Each structure stands twice: as C-alpha cells, then as structure tokens.
mmCIF file of C-alpha atoms (C1' of nucleotides) in Angstrom:
data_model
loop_
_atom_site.group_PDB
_atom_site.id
_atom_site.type_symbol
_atom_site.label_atom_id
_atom_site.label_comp_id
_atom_site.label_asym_id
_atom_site.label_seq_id
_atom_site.Cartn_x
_atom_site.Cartn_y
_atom_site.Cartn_z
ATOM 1 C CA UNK A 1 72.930 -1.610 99.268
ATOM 2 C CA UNK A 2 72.844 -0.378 102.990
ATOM 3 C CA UNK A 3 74.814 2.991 102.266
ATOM 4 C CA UNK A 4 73.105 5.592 104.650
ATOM 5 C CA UNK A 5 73.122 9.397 104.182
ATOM 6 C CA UNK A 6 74.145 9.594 100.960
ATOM 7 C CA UNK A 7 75.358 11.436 98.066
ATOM 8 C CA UNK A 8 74.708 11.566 94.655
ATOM 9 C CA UNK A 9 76.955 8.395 94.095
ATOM 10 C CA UNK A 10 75.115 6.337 96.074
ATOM 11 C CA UNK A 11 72.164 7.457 94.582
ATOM 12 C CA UNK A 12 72.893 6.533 90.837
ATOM 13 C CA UNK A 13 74.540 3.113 92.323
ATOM 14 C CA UNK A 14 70.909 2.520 93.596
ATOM 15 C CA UNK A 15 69.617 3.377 90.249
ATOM 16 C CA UNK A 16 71.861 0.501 88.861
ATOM 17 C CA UNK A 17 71.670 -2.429 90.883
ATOM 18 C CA UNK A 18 67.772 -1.764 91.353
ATOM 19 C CA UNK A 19 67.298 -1.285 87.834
ATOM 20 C CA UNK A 20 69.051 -4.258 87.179
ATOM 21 C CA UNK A 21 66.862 -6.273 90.057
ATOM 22 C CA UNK A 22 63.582 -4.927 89.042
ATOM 23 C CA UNK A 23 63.528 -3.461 85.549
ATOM 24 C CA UNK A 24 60.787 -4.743 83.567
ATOM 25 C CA UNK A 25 59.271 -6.861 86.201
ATOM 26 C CA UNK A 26 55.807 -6.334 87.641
ATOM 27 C CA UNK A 27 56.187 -5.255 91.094
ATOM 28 C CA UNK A 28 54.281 -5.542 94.240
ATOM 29 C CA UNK A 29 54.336 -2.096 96.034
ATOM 30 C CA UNK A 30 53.049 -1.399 98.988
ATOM 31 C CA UNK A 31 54.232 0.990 102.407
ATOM 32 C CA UNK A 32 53.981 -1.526 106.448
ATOM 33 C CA UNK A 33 54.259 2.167 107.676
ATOM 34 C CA UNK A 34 51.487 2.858 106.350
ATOM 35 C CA UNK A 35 52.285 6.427 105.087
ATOM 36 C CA UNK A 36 52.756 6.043 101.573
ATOM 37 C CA UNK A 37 49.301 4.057 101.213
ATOM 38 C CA UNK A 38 47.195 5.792 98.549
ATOM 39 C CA UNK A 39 50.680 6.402 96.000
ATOM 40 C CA UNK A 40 51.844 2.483 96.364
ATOM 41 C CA UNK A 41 48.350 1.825 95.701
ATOM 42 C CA UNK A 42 48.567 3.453 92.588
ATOM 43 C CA UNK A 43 51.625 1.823 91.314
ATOM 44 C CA UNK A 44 50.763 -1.709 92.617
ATOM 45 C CA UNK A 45 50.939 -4.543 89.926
ATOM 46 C CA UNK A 46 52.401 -2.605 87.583
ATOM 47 C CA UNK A 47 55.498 -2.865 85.154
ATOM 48 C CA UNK A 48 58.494 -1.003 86.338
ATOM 49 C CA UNK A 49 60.644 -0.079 83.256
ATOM 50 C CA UNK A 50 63.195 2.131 84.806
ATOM 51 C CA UNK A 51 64.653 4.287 87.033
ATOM 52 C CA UNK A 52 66.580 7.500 86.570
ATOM 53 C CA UNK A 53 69.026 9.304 89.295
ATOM 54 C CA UNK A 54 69.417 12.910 88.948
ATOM 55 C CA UNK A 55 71.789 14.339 91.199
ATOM 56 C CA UNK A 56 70.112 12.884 94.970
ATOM 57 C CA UNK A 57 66.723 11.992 93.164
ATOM 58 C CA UNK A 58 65.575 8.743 92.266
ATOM 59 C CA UNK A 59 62.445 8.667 89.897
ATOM 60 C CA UNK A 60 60.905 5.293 89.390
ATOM 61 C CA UNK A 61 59.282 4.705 85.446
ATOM 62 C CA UNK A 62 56.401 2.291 86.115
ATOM 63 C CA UNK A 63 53.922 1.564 83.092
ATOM 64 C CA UNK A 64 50.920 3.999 82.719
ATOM 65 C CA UNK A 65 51.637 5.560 86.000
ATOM 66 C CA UNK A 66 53.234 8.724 87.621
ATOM 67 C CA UNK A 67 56.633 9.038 88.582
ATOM 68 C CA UNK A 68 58.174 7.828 92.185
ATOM 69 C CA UNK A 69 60.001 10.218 93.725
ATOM 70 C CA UNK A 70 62.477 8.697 96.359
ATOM 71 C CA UNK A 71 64.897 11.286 98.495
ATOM 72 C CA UNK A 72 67.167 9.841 100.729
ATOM 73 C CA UNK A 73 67.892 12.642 102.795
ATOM 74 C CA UNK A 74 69.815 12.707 105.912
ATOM 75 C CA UNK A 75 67.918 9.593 107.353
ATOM 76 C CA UNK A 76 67.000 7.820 104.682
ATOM 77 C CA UNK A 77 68.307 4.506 103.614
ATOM 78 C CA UNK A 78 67.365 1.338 101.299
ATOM 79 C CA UNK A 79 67.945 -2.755 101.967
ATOM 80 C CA UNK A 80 67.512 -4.794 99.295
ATOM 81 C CA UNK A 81 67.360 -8.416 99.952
ATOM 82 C CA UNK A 82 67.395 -11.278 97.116
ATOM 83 C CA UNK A 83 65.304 -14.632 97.834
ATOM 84 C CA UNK A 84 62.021 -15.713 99.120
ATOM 85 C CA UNK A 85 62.450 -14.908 102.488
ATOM 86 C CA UNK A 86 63.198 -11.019 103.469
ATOM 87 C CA UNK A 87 63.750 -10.506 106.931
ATOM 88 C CA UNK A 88 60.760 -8.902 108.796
ATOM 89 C CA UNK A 89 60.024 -5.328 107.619
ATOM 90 C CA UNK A 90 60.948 -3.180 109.693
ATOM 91 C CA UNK A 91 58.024 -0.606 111.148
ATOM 92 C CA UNK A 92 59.070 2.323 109.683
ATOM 93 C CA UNK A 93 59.717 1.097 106.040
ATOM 94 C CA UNK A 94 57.930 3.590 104.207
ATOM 95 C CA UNK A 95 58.107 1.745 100.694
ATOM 96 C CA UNK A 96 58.538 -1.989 100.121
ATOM 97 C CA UNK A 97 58.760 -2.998 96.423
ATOM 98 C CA UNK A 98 58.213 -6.760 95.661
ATOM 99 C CA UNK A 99 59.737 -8.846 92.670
ATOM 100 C CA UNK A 100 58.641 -12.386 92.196
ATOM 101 C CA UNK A 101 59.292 -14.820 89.624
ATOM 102 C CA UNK A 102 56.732 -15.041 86.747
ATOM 103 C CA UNK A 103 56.278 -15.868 83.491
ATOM 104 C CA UNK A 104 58.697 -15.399 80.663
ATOM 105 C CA UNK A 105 59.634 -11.824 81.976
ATOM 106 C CA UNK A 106 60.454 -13.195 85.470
ATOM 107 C CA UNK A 107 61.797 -16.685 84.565
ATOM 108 C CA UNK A 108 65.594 -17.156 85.827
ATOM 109 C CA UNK A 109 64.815 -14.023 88.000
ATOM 110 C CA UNK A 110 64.936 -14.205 91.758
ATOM 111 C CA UNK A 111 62.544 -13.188 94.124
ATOM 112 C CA UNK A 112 63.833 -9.797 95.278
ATOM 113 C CA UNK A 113 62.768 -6.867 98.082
ATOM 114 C CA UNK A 114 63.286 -3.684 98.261
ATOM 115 C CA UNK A 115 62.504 -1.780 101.437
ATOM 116 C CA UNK A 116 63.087 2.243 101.846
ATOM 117 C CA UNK A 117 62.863 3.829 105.257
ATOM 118 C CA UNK A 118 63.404 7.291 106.417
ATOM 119 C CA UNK A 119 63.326 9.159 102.938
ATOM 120 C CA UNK A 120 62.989 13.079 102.908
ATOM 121 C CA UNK A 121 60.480 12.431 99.524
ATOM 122 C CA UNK A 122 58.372 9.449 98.918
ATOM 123 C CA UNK A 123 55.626 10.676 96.527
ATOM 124 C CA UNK A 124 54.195 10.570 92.922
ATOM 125 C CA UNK A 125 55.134 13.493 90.700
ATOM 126 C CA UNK A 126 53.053 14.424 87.907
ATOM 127 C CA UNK A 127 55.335 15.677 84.783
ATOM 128 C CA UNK A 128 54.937 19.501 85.561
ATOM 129 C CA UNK A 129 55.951 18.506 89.276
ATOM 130 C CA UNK A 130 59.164 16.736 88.044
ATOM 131 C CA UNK A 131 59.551 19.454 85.660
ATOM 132 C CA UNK A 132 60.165 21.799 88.867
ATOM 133 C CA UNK A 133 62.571 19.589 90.564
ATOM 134 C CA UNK A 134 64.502 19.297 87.324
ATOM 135 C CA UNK A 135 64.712 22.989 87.334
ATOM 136 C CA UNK A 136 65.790 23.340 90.812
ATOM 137 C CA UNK A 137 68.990 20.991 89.839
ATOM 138 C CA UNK A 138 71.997 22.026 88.396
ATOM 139 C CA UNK A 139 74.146 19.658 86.230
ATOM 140 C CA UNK A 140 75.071 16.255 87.287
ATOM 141 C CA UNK A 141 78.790 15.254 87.291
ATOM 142 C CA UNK A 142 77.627 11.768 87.223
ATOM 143 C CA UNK A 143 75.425 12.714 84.003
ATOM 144 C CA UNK A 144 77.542 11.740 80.880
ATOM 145 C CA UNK A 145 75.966 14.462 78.774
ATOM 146 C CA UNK A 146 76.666 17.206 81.352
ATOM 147 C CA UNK A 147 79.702 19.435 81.655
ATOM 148 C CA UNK A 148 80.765 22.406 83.129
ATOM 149 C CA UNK A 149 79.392 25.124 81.490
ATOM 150 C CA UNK A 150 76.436 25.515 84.000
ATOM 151 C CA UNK A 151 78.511 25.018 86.862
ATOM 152 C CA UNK A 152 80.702 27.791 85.688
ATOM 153 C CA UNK A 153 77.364 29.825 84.934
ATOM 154 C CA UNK A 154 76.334 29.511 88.308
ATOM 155 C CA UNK A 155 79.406 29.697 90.720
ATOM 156 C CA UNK A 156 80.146 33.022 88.643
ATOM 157 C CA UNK A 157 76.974 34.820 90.076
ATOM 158 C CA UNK A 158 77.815 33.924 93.242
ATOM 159 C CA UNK A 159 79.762 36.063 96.301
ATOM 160 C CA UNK A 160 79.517 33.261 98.723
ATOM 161 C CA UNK A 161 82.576 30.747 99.319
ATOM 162 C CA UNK A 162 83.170 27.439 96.764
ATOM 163 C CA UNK A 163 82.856 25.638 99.875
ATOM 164 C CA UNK A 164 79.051 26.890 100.189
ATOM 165 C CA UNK A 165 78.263 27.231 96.334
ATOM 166 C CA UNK A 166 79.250 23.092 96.282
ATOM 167 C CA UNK A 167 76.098 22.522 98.735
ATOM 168 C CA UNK A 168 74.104 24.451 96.920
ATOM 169 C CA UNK A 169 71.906 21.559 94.018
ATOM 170 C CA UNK A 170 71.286 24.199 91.664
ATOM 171 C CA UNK A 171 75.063 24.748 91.077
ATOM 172 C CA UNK A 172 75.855 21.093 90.718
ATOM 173 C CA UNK A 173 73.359 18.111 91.583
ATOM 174 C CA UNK A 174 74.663 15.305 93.802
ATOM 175 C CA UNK A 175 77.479 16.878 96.243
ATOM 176 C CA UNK A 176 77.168 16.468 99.594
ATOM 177 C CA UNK A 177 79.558 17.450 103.059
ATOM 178 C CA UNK A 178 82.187 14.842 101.844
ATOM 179 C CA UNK A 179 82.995 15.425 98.379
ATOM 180 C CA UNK A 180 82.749 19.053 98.860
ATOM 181 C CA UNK A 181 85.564 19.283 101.250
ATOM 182 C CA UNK A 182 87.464 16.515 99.580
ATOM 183 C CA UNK A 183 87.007 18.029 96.126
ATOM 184 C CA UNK A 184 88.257 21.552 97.410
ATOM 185 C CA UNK A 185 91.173 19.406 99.231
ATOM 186 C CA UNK A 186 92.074 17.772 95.870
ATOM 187 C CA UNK A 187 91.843 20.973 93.797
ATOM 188 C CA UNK A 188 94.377 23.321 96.314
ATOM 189 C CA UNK A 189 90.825 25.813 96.990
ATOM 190 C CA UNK A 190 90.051 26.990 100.522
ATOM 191 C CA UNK A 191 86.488 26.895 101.145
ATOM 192 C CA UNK A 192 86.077 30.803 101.587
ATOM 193 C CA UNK A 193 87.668 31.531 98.497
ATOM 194 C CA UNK A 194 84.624 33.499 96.882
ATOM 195 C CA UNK A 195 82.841 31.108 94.109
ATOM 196 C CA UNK A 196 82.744 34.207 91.314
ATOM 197 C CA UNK A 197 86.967 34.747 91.719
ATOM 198 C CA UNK A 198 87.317 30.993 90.223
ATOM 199 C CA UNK A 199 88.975 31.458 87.464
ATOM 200 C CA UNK A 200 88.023 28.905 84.277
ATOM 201 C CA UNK A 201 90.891 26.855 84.586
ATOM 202 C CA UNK A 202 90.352 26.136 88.633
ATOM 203 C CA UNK A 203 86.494 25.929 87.978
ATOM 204 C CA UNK A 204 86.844 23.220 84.979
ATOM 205 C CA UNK A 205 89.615 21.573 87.270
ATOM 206 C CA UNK A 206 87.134 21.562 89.977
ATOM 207 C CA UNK A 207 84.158 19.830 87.730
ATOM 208 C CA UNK A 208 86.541 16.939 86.824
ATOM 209 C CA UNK A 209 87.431 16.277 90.160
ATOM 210 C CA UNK A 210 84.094 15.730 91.518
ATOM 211 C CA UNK A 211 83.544 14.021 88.669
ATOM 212 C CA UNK A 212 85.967 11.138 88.969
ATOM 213 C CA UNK A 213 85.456 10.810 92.582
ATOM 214 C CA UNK A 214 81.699 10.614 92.261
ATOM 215 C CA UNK A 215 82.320 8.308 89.253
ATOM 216 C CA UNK A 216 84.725 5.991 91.858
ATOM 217 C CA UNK A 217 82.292 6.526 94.805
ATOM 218 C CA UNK A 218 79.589 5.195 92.118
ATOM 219 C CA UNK A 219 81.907 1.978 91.419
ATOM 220 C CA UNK A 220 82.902 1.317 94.846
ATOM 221 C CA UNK A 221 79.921 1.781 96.994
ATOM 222 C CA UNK A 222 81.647 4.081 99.463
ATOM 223 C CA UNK A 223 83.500 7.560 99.311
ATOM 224 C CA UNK A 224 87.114 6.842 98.386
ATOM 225 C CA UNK A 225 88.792 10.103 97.055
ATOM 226 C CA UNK A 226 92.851 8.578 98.364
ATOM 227 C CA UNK A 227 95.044 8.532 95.314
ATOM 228 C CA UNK A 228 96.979 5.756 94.671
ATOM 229 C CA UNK A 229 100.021 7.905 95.370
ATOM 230 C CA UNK A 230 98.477 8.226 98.618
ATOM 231 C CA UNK A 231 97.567 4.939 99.703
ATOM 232 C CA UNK A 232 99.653 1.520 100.423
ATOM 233 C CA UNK A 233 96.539 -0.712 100.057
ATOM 234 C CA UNK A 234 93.680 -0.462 97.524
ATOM 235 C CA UNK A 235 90.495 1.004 98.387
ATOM 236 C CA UNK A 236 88.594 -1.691 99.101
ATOM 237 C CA UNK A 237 90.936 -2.683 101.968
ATOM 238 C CA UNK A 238 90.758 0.748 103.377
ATOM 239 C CA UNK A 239 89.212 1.429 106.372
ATOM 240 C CA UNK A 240 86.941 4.131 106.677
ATOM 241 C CA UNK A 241 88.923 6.574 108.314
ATOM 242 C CA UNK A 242 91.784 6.227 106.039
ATOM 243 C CA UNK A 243 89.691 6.879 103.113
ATOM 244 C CA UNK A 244 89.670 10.893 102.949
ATOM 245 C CA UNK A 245 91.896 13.276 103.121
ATOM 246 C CA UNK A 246 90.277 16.118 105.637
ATOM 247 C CA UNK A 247 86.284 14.903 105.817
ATOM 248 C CA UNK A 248 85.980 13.990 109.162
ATOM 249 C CA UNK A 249 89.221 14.495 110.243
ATOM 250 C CA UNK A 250 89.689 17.491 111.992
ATOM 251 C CA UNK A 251 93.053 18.400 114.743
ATOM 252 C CA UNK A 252 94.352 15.386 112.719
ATOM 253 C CA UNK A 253 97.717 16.086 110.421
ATOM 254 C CA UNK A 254 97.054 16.358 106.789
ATOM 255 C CA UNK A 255 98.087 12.916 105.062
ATOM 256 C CA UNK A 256 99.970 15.081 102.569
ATOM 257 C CA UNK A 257 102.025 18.323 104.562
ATOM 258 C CA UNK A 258 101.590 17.014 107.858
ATOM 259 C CA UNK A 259 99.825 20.792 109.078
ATOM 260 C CA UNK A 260 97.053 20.170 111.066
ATOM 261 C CA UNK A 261 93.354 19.889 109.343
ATOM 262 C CA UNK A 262 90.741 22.661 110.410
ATOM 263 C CA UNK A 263 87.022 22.684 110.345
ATOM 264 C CA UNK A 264 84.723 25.243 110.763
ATOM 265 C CA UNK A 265 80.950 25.597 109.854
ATOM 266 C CA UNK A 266 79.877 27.112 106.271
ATOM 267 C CA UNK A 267 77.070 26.838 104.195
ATOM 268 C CA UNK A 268 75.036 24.958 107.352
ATOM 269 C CA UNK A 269 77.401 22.325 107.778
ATOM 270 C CA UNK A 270 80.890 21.823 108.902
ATOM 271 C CA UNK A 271 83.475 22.039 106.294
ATOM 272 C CA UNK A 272 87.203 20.446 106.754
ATOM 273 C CA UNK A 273 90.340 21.937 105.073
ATOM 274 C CA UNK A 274 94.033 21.442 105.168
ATOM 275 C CA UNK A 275 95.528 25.160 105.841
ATOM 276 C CA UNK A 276 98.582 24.468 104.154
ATOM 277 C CA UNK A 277 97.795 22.443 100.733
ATOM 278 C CA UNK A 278 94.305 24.899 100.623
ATOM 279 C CA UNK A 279 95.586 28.559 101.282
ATOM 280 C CA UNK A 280 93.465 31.518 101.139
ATOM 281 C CA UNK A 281 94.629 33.300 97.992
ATOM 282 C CA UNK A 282 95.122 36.903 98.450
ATOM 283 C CA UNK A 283 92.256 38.765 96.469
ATOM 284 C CA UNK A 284 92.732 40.996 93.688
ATOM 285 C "C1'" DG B 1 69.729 3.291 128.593
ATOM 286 C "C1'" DT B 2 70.534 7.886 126.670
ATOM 287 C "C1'" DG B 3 71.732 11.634 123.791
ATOM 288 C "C1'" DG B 4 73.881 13.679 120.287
ATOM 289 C "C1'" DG B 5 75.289 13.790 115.646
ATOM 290 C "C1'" DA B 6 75.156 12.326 110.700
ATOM 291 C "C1'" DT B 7 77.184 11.928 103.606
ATOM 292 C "C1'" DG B 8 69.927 16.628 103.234
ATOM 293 C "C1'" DG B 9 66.760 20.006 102.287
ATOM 294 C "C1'" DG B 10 62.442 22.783 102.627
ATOM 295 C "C1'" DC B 11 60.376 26.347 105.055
ATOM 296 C "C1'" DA B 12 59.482 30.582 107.803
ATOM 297 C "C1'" DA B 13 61.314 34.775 109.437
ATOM 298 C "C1'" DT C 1 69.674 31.978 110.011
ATOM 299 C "C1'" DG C 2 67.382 28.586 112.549
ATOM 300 C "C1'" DC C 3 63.822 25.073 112.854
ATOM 301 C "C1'" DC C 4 61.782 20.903 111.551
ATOM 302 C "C1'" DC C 5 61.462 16.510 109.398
ATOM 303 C "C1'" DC C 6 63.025 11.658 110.445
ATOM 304 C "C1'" DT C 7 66.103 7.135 111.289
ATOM 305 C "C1'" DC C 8 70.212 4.854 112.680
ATOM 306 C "C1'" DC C 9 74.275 4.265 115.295
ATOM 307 C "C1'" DC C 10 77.857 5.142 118.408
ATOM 308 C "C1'" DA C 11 80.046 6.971 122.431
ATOM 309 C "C1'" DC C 12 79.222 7.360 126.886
ATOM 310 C "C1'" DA C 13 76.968 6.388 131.313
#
DNA sequence: GTGGGATGGGCAA
DNA sequence: TGCCCCTCCCACA
C-alpha cells in the first residue's frame, strides 16, 4: 500500500485492505507529527467498524465518534506494515493507527500499522460537515449503485472541454490527470471537444470506460488502462511506462496509429492526446 | 546536494 | 487564473 498521488482507485483499494486489517478492532491512534493531536485523541481506544471511499475521500467509522476524514492529495501517501515491529515513524506521519492482538476480536489477528503522511485533509467531520463534502462530489464510477445519469446532468451544463469537466469532482468523483487522458484516449474524444456537445451515446460510453479502468486500477494497485489487444505481456509484468497509452508520454508515437502524442495544459494540468485516434470533431 | 515536478484541491482575486 | 499547502523522488550537477 505505498501508491503515492493517487486517484480514486487507489483510494477505495485503501478502503479494502485497511478495512480488512483494522475493521472491528480497537485501535491505537495517535499523530508523531504532532498536528493531528486533539482529533487522534478523540478517536483513541476506540472500535473502528469501517471505512467508506467516496471518490478521493476516505472516512473512517469508529464507535461513538466523528468521522475521519483522510485526503491524499498530491503529497499524500499511506504505509501499512503487518507485525510487531514497524519501522521508525517517520517525522512527518501525520496519523499512525495501531492494531494489536486482543481478546476474542483480535485473536488470530496480527499486529498491524498504519501510518499517513502528507494528506491534503486529516480532520474529524461532524455529519453536517460530511454532508457538504458529499454534496460537493459527483457520482462515483467505482460506486456500484451509481451510473451515469449525473454525469450526463453535469457535463451537459458545461461549455468547457471533456478534458476539463473530467477534473472537475462534482461531475464525477475519483478521476484524476491519468484516467482522464486515458479515458478520452480510449473513447476517440479530444480533450477540447466541449463537455455539453457529448452526445448520450459518447457520454454513457465515456462513464463505462472510466469505470472499468478504475475498477482494474482498483484490482491491480496501479493504473493499467493497455488492452489485451494491446499488450504482449499481462499487466502485472508491465513496466510503468508501457502501461498507458498517452499519460505521460508526450513527442512519443501513439502505441495504436503511430502519430505522435501531444500535450498541452487544460483544466490546470497537462493533458496528453493522440491527434490522430482523438480528432477534433467539427462543430455543428 | 539541489531543484523541479508529480496521479489534488481550496482559496483569493 | 495563480498561489499555497505539503512530501517524495528523480534527474542533474
């Protein structure tokens, strides 16, 4: 669990294996950097029951307590180590969570530690405060129950370029730089193409894509969006550079037509795009 | 050793 | 739109 800067796959990953390490269990919290004091105070000893990903937010369930909120960010990153002896923590962990065996609930259950450092959001939400956040989100790919109705809702209001509406959270919750250039790569949509010209067919096309590659991404650990077609080894022999199609990759030749990919910035960041296999479509 | 950039996002202007 | 937050890592001296 060392994935840095990450996207909404990572983020529900984390949910998993952490909810699997430290679900029910009565957890030592505390924060060596010593700016998260008073809010691991509060949830210190108590039960954990479970934690919930929405989109790039983690909220941590802990018995008779307020929420955790945990956002990665750009920076942020989690180790998780199993056994009785973590390595030192580093100075600028900002949460550790402790697991140790006890009782009946603990019994056949390792010692475990989970460090966070870097996070954008470390705090304690009260329900009208997570109430906000959840408003601010659009729907999750990686949420079962969610589909592409609001997505659709939302990209249809908007002038801007797919490539920027993918950025935005409260058009879809969970895509970052990555996915949103390989998702338009996958789908045949230039960046610029304005968001409200989508037609339903591209815009439901569009949903399912980022929805199976977060859904891989979530199995995997990493960002693979390579087809099979595309690929001569499976993706957990790839290396990272042969892993995408355009992130990344820019003055390199498009693993599909060969043309040469292009970035440019949009949206705050840089976006990458094949200029043959995503042409601007003349508007009408 | 140093410096720039990175899979993010909130805020002011 | 640009600035700031904040940590890690790599390319480059």
């Amino acid at each position: 669990m060392l994935d840095a800067m990450p996207e909404g796959h990572t983020i529900h990953r984390a949910a998993r294996l952490q909810g699997h390490a430290f679900a029910g269990r009565r957890l030592a919290v505390t924060s060596p950097q010593g700016r998260f004091t008073e809010g691991a105070a509060a949830l210190d000893g108590r039960r954990l029951e479970r934690i919930d990903a929405v989109g790039k937010h983690l909220l941590y369930r802990f018995e008779d307590a307020p929420a955790l909120h945990v956002h990665l960010g750009l920076f942020g990153r989690f180790r998780l180590h199993e056994g009785d002896d973590p390595p030192t923590a580093s100075p600028q962990t900002r949460l550790e969570l402790v697991a140790r065996p006890e009782g009946a609930a603990g019994a056949g259950r390792p010692a475990v530690t989970l460090r966070c450092s870097g996070p954008t959001a470390c705090e304690l939400l009260t329900d009208a405060e997570e109430a906000t956040l959840r408003a601010r989100l659009g729907p999750d790919p990686l949420d079962p129950a969610a589909g592409p109705a609001g997505f659709a809702a939302a990209l249809s209001r908007r002038s801007a370029g797919i490539g920027q509406a993918l950025l935005d959270q409260r058009a879809v919750a969970g895509v970052g730089n990555v996915y949103r250039a390989e998702a338009l790569f996958l789908a045949g949509l230039h960046p610029d193409e304005p968001a409200a010209a989508l037609g339903p067919d591209d815009v439901e096309a569009l949903w399912a894509t980022l929805r199976e590659l977060l859904r891989t991404g979530e199995r995997q650990g990493r960002i693979v969006t390579i087809t099979p077609a595309d690929r001569s080894r499976p993706p957990s022999r790839l290396r990272r550079d042969e892993a995408v199609y355009v992130y990344g990759r820019e003055g390199l030749p498009c693993r599909r037509c060969g043309a040469l990919i292009r970035s440019w910035p949009l949206g705050g960041r840089r976006v990458f795009a094949c200029p043959d296999c995503q042409p601007p479509r003349p508007t009408g």
